[in-house]
Every structure is written in C-alpha cells, then in structure tokens.
mmCIF file of C-alpha atoms in Angstrom:
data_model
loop_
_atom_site.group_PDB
_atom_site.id
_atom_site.type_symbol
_atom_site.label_atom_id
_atom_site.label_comp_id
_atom_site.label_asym_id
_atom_site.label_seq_id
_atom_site.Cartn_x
_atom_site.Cartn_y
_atom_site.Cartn_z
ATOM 1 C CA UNK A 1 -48.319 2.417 -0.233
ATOM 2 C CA UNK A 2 -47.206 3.383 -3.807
ATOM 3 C CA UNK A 3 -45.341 5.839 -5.423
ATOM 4 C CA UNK A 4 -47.053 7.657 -8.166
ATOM 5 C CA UNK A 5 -45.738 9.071 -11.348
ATOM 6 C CA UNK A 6 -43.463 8.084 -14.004
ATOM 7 C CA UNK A 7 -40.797 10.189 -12.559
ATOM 8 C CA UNK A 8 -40.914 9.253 -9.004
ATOM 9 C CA UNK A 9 -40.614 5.390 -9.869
ATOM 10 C CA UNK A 10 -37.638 6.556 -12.308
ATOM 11 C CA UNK A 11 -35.770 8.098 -8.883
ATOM 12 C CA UNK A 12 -36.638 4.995 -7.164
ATOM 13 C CA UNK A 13 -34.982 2.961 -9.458
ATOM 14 C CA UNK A 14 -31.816 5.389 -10.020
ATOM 15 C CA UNK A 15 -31.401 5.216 -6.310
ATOM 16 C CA UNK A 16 -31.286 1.706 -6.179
ATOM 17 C CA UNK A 17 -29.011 1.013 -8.931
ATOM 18 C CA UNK A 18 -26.685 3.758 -7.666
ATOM 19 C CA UNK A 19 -26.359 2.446 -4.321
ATOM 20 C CA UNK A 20 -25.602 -1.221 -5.715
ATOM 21 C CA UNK A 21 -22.862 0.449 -7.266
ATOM 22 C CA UNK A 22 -22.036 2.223 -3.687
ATOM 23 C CA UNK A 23 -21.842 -0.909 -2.293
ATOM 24 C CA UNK A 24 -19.536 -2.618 -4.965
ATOM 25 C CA UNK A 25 -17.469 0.542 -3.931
ATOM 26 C CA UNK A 26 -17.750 -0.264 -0.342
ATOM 27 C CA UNK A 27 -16.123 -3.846 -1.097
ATOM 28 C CA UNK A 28 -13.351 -1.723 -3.717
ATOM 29 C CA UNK A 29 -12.597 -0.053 -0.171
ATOM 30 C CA UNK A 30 -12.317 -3.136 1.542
ATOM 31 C CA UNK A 31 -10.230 -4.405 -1.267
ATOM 32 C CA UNK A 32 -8.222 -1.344 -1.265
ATOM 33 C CA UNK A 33 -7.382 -1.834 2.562
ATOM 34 C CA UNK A 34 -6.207 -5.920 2.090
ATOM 35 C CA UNK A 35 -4.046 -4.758 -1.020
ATOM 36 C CA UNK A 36 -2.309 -1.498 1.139
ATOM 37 C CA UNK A 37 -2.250 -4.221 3.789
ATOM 38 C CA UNK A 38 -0.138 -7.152 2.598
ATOM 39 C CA UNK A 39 0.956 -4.979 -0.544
ATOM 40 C CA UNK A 40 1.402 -6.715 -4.115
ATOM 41 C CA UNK A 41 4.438 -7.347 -6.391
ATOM 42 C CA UNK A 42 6.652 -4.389 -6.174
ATOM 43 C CA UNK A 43 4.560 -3.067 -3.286
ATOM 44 C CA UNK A 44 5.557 -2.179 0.509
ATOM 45 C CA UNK A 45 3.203 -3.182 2.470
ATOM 46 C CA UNK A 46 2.518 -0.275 4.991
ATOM 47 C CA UNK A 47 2.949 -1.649 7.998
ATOM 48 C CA UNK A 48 6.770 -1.822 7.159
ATOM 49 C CA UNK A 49 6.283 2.290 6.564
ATOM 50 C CA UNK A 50 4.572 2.567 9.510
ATOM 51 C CA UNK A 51 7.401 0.727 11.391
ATOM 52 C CA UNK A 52 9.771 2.923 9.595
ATOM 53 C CA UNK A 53 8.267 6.091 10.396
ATOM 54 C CA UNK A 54 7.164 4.870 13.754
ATOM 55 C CA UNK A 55 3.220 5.765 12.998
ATOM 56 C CA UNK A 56 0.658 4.306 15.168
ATOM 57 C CA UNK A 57 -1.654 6.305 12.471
ATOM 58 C CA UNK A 58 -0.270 4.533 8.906
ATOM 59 C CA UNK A 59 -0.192 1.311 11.139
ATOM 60 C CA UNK A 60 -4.398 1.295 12.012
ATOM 61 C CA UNK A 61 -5.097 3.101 8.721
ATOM 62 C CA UNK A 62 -5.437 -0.261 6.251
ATOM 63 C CA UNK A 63 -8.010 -1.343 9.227
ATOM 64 C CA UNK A 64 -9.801 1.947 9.124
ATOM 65 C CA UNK A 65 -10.724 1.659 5.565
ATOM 66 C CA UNK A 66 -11.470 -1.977 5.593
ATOM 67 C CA UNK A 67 -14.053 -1.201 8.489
ATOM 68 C CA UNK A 68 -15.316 1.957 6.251
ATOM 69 C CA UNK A 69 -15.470 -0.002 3.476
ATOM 70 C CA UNK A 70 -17.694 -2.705 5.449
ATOM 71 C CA UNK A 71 -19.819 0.188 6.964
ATOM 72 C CA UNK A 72 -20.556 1.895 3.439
ATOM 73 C CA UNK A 73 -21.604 -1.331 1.981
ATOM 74 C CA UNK A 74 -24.106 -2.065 4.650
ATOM 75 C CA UNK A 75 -25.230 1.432 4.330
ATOM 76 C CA UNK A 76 -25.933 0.990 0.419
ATOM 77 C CA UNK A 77 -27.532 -2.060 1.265
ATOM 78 C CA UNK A 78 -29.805 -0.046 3.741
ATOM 79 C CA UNK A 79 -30.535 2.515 1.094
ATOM 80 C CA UNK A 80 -31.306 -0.535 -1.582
ATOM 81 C CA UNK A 81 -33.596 -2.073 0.906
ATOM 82 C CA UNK A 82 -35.482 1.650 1.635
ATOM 83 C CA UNK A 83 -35.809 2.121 -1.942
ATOM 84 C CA UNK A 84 -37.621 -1.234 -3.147
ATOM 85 C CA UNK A 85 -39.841 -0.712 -0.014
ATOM 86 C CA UNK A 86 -40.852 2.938 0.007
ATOM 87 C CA UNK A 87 -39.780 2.863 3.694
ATOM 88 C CA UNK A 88 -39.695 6.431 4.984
ATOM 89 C CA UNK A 89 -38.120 5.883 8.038
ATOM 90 C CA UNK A 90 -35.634 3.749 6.393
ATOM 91 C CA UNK A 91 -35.104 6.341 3.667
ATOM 92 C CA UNK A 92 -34.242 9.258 6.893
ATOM 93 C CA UNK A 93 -31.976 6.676 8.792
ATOM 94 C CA UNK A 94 -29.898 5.623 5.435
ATOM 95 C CA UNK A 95 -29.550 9.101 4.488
ATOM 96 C CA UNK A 96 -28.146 10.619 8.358
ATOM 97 C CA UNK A 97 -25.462 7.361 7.900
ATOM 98 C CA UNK A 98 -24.884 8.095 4.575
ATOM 99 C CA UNK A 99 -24.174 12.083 5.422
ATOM 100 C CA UNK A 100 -22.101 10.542 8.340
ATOM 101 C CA UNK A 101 -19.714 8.894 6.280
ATOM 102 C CA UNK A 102 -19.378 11.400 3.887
ATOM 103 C CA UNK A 103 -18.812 14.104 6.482
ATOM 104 C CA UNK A 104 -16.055 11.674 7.427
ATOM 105 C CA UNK A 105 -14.482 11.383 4.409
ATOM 106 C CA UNK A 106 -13.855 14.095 3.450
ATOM 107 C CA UNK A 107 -12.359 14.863 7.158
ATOM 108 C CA UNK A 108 -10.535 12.213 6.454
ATOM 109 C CA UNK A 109 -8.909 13.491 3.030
ATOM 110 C CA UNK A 110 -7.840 16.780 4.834
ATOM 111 C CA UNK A 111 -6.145 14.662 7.703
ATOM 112 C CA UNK A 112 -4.093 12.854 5.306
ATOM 113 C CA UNK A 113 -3.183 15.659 2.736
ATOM 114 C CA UNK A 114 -1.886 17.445 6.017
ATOM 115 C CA UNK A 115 -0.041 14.041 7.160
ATOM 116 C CA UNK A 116 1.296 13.707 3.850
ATOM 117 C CA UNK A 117 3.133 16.850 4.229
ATOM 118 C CA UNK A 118 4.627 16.160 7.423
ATOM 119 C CA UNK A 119 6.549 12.527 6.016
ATOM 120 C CA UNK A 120 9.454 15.124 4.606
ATOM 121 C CA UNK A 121 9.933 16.585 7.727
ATOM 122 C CA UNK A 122 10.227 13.404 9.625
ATOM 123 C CA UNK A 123 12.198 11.830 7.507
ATOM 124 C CA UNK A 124 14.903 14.796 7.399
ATOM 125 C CA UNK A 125 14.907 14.781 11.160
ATOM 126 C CA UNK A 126 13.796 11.419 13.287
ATOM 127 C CA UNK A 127 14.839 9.290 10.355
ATOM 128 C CA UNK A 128 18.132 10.742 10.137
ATOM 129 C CA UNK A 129 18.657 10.853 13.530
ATOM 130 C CA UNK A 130 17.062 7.108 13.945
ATOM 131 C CA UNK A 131 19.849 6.393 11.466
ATOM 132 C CA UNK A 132 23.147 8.095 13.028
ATOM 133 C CA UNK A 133 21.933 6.594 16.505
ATOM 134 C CA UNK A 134 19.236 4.119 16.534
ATOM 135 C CA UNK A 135 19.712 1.755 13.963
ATOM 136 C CA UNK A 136 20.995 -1.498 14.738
ATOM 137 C CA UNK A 137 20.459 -0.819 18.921
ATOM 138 C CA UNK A 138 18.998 -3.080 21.188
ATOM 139 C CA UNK A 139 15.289 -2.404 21.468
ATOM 140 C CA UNK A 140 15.152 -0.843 18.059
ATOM 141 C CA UNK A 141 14.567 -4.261 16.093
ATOM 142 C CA UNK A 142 11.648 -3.502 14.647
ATOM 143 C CA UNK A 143 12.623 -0.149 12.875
ATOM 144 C CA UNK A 144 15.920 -1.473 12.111
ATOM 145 C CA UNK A 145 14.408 -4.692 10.048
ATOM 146 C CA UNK A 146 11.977 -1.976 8.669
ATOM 147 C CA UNK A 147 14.713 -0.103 7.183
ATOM 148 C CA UNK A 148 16.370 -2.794 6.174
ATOM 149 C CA UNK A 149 13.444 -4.030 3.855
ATOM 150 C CA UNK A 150 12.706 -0.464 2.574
ATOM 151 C CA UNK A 151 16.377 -0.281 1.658
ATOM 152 C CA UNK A 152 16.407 -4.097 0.100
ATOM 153 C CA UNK A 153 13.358 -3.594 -1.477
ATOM 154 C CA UNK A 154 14.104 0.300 -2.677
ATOM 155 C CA UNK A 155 16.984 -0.299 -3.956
ATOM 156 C CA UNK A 156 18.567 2.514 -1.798
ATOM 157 C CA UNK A 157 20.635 3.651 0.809
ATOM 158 C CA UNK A 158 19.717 5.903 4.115
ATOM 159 C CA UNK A 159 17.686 8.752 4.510
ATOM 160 C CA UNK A 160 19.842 10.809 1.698
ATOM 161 C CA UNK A 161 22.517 8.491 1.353
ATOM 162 C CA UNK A 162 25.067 6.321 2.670
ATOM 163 C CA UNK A 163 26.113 9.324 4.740
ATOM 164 C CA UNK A 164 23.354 8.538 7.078
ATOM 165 C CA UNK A 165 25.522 6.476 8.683
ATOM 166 C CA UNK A 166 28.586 7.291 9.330
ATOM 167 C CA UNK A 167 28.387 8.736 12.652
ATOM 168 C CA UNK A 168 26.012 5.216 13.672
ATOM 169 C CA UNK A 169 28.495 3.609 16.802
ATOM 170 C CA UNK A 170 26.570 0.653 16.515
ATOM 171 C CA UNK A 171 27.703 -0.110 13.105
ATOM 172 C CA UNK A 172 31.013 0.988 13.464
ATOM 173 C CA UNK A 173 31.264 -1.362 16.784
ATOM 174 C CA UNK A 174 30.564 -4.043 14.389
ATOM 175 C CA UNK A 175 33.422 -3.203 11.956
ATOM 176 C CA UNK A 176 31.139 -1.495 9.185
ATOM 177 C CA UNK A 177 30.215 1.589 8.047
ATOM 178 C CA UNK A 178 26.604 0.829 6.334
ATOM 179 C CA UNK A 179 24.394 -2.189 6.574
ATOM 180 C CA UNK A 180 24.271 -4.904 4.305
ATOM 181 C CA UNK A 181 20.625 -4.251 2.985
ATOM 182 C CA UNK A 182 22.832 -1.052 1.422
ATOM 183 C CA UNK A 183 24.396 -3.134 -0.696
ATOM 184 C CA UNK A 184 23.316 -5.002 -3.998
ATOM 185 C CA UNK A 185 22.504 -8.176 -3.546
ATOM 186 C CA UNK A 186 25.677 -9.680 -4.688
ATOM 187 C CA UNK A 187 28.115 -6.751 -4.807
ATOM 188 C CA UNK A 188 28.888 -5.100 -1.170
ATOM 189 C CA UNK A 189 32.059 -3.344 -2.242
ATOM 190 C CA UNK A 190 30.260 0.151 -2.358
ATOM 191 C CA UNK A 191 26.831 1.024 -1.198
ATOM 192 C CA UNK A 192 24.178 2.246 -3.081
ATOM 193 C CA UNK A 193 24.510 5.974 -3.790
ATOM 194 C CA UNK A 194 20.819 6.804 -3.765
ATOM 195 C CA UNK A 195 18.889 7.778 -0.397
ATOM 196 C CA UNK A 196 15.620 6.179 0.175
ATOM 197 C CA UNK A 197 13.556 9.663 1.022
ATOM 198 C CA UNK A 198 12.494 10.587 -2.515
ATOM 199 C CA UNK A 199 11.276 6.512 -2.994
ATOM 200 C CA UNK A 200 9.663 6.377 0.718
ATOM 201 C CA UNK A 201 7.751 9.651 -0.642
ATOM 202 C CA UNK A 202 7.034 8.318 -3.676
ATOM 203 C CA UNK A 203 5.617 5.225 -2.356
ATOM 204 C CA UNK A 204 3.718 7.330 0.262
ATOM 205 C CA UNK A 205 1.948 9.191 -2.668
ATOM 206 C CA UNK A 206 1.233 6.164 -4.469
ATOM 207 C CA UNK A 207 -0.667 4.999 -1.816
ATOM 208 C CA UNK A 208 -2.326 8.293 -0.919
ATOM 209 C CA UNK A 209 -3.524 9.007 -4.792
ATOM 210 C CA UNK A 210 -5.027 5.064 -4.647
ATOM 211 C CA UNK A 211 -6.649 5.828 -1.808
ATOM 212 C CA UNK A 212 -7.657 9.444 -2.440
ATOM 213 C CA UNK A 213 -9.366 8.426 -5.927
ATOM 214 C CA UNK A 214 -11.170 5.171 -4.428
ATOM 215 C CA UNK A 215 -12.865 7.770 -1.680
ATOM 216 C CA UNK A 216 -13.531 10.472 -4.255
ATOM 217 C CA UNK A 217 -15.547 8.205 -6.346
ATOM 218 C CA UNK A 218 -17.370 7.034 -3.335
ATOM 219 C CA UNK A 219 -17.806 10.170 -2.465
ATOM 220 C CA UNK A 220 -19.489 10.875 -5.448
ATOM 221 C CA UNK A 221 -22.073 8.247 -5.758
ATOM 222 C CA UNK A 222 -22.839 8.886 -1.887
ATOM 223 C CA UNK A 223 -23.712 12.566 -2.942
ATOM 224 C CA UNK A 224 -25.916 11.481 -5.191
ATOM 225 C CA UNK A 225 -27.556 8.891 -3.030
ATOM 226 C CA UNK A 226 -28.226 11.352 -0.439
ATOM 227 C CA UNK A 227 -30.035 13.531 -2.641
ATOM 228 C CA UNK A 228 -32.028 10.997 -4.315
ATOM 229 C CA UNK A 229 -32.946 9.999 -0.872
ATOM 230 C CA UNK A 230 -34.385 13.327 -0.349
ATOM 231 C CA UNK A 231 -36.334 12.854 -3.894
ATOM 232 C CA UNK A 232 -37.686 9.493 -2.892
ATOM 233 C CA UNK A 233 -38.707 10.560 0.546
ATOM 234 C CA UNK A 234 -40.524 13.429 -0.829
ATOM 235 C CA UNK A 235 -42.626 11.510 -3.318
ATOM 236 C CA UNK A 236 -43.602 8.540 -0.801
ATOM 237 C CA UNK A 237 -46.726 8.517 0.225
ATOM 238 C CA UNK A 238 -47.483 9.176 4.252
ATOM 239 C CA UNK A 239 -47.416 5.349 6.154
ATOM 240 C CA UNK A 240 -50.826 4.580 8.063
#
C-alpha cells in the first residue's frame, strides 16, 4: 500500500514531524504538572493553596495534567506510528482520541477561567472567616500550617491584613494577637502590614497563565494533527 503523489507524501511527513513535536508537548505537560507540584525557588507549591483554600479541585489538578500530559504523548505516538504506516484504521482511532482531548481542553480552560474568578470571593469570605475563627483550632492543622507558609513565604499578613485576626479567640487564648509567621523573620514587634489576597491571586494567575499557554500551544499542534489526519486518510490507498 503506497501513497502516491508528491503532495500526499509531503502531508505524511508534516504529520509526523508535528506530532513528535505533540508529544514533546505531552512530556512539557507532564513537566508542567511535577513543577506546579513540588513548585521551584520562589514557588508555592499548590497543594499548600489547595490546603489554604480547602480545594479538593487545585489539590488533584497537578495529577490531572500529568495524566493528560501522559495520554497526549501516547496519542502523538499513535498518530506517528499511523503516519509511517499508512494505517487507516490507525489514522480514524488517533484522530477520535486526538478530538477527545482537545474537546477536553478546551472544557477544561473554561472550568478554570470560571474557578479563577471565584478565588476573590472565597478568600473575602471563608478565608476571612477561617481566619477570625478557625485558625489555630484543633482539627484545623492543616489549613493553619497552610497559612502559615503562605504568610512566611508571602511575606504577608491575613486575608487583608493583620486585622484578620483580631477577633481569632484562639490566638488571643494564647496571649497574642497575630501569629508568628506574621512577623519578619527576626523582628516580631509589629506584623506585616500587607494582606496576603492580592499575592495568593497573583500566584493563582501565575500558575493559571503557565498552564493556560502550555495547553494553548498543544492545542494548536493537535488542531493541526487532526486535520492532517483527515489529509492522510484521504490520500491512503483502500487496505486489501
């Protein structure tokens, strides 16, 4: 079985040289996922924001793209495969996976632009009022050592401020007004006056534009696959 033509061999080619570079992308995403994971340098890594913000969502998400990232390079790999060989079949079942994980994306990009826009909200309310009567309770360890590290780490203080926590009995039980992770590290005279929320959203963004423009470019070369695929498959010849 052979493909005739100049052009048609040209396609076949393309679309295996683009989908190498799919499947480089499909390790980036992979890559992405370990770095949003354990976080690097200056980083957070997100399961402390997920702690924080007590999301079950921003706590599977790093796992989620390391599996997508896995699925799209075994995918490419597929389509590399059904390229070299001519395989029909192949060709059909790499492009329905390939439209799969596309249509998924970009479900996936609306879900977290609409997320996104909900971090304010919680943080104005069940942060604050984490803060004032949560923090530092028994039971509430692990959002309490999460706000401590965001606040070490941040360099800030509270949801808006030190204000957060005036009204926290816990604290005040313990003869203090704000935690120590408030506090430079060697000066705890006066908290910090800055609260964490514009950071926390800043940090959130980060993430979310890293992300974004990793599955955009993916995107992108899957696109093209797919209707490569459709040029290939049209140009092989029938199997016997």
């Amino acid at each position: 079985m052979t493909m005739e033509g100049c052009g048609a061999k040209c396609i076949k080619f393309l679309l295996f040289i683009i989908n190498f570079i799919v499947a480089i992308c499909g390790l980036g995403l992979i890559a992405t996922g370990l770095l949003i994971k354990f976080g690097v340098t200056d980083w957070i890594p997100i399961d402390e924001i997920a702690n924080l913000l007590n999301s079950e969502l921003l706590r599977s998400a790093t796992y989620i793209i390391i599996a997508a990232g896995a699925f799209v390079f075994l995918v490419a790999v597929c389509g590399c495969f059904g390229a070299l060989c001519e395989n029909k079949c192949l060709l059909i079942l790499y492009f329905l996976l390939l439209f799969i994980v596309f249509a998924a994306q970009i479900a996936a990009g609306i879900l977290a632009a609409l997320y996104t826009r909900q971090i304010s909200t919680y943080l104005e309310t069940e942060s604050t009022m984490f803060l004032k009567d949560d923090y530092n309770r028994t039971g509430k360890e692990l959002a309490t050592a999460a706000w401590d590290f965001i606040q070490t780490e941040l360099m800030c203080c509270g949801v808006n401020g030190e204000s957060d926590y005036l009204e926290n009995t816990y604290l005040q039980n313990n003869g203090k007004t704000y935690p120590r992770s408030c506090c430079a590290m060697n000066d705890c005279i006066s908290p910090r006056n800055s609260g964490c929320k514009g950071r926390i959203e800043g940090l959130i963004s980060d993430y979310g534009t890293i992300i974004g423009a990793t599955a955009v470019g993916v995107a992108f070369f899957e696109l093209c696959c797919m209707l490569l695929a459709i040029c290939v498959c049209r140009n092989v010849g029938d199997m016997d």
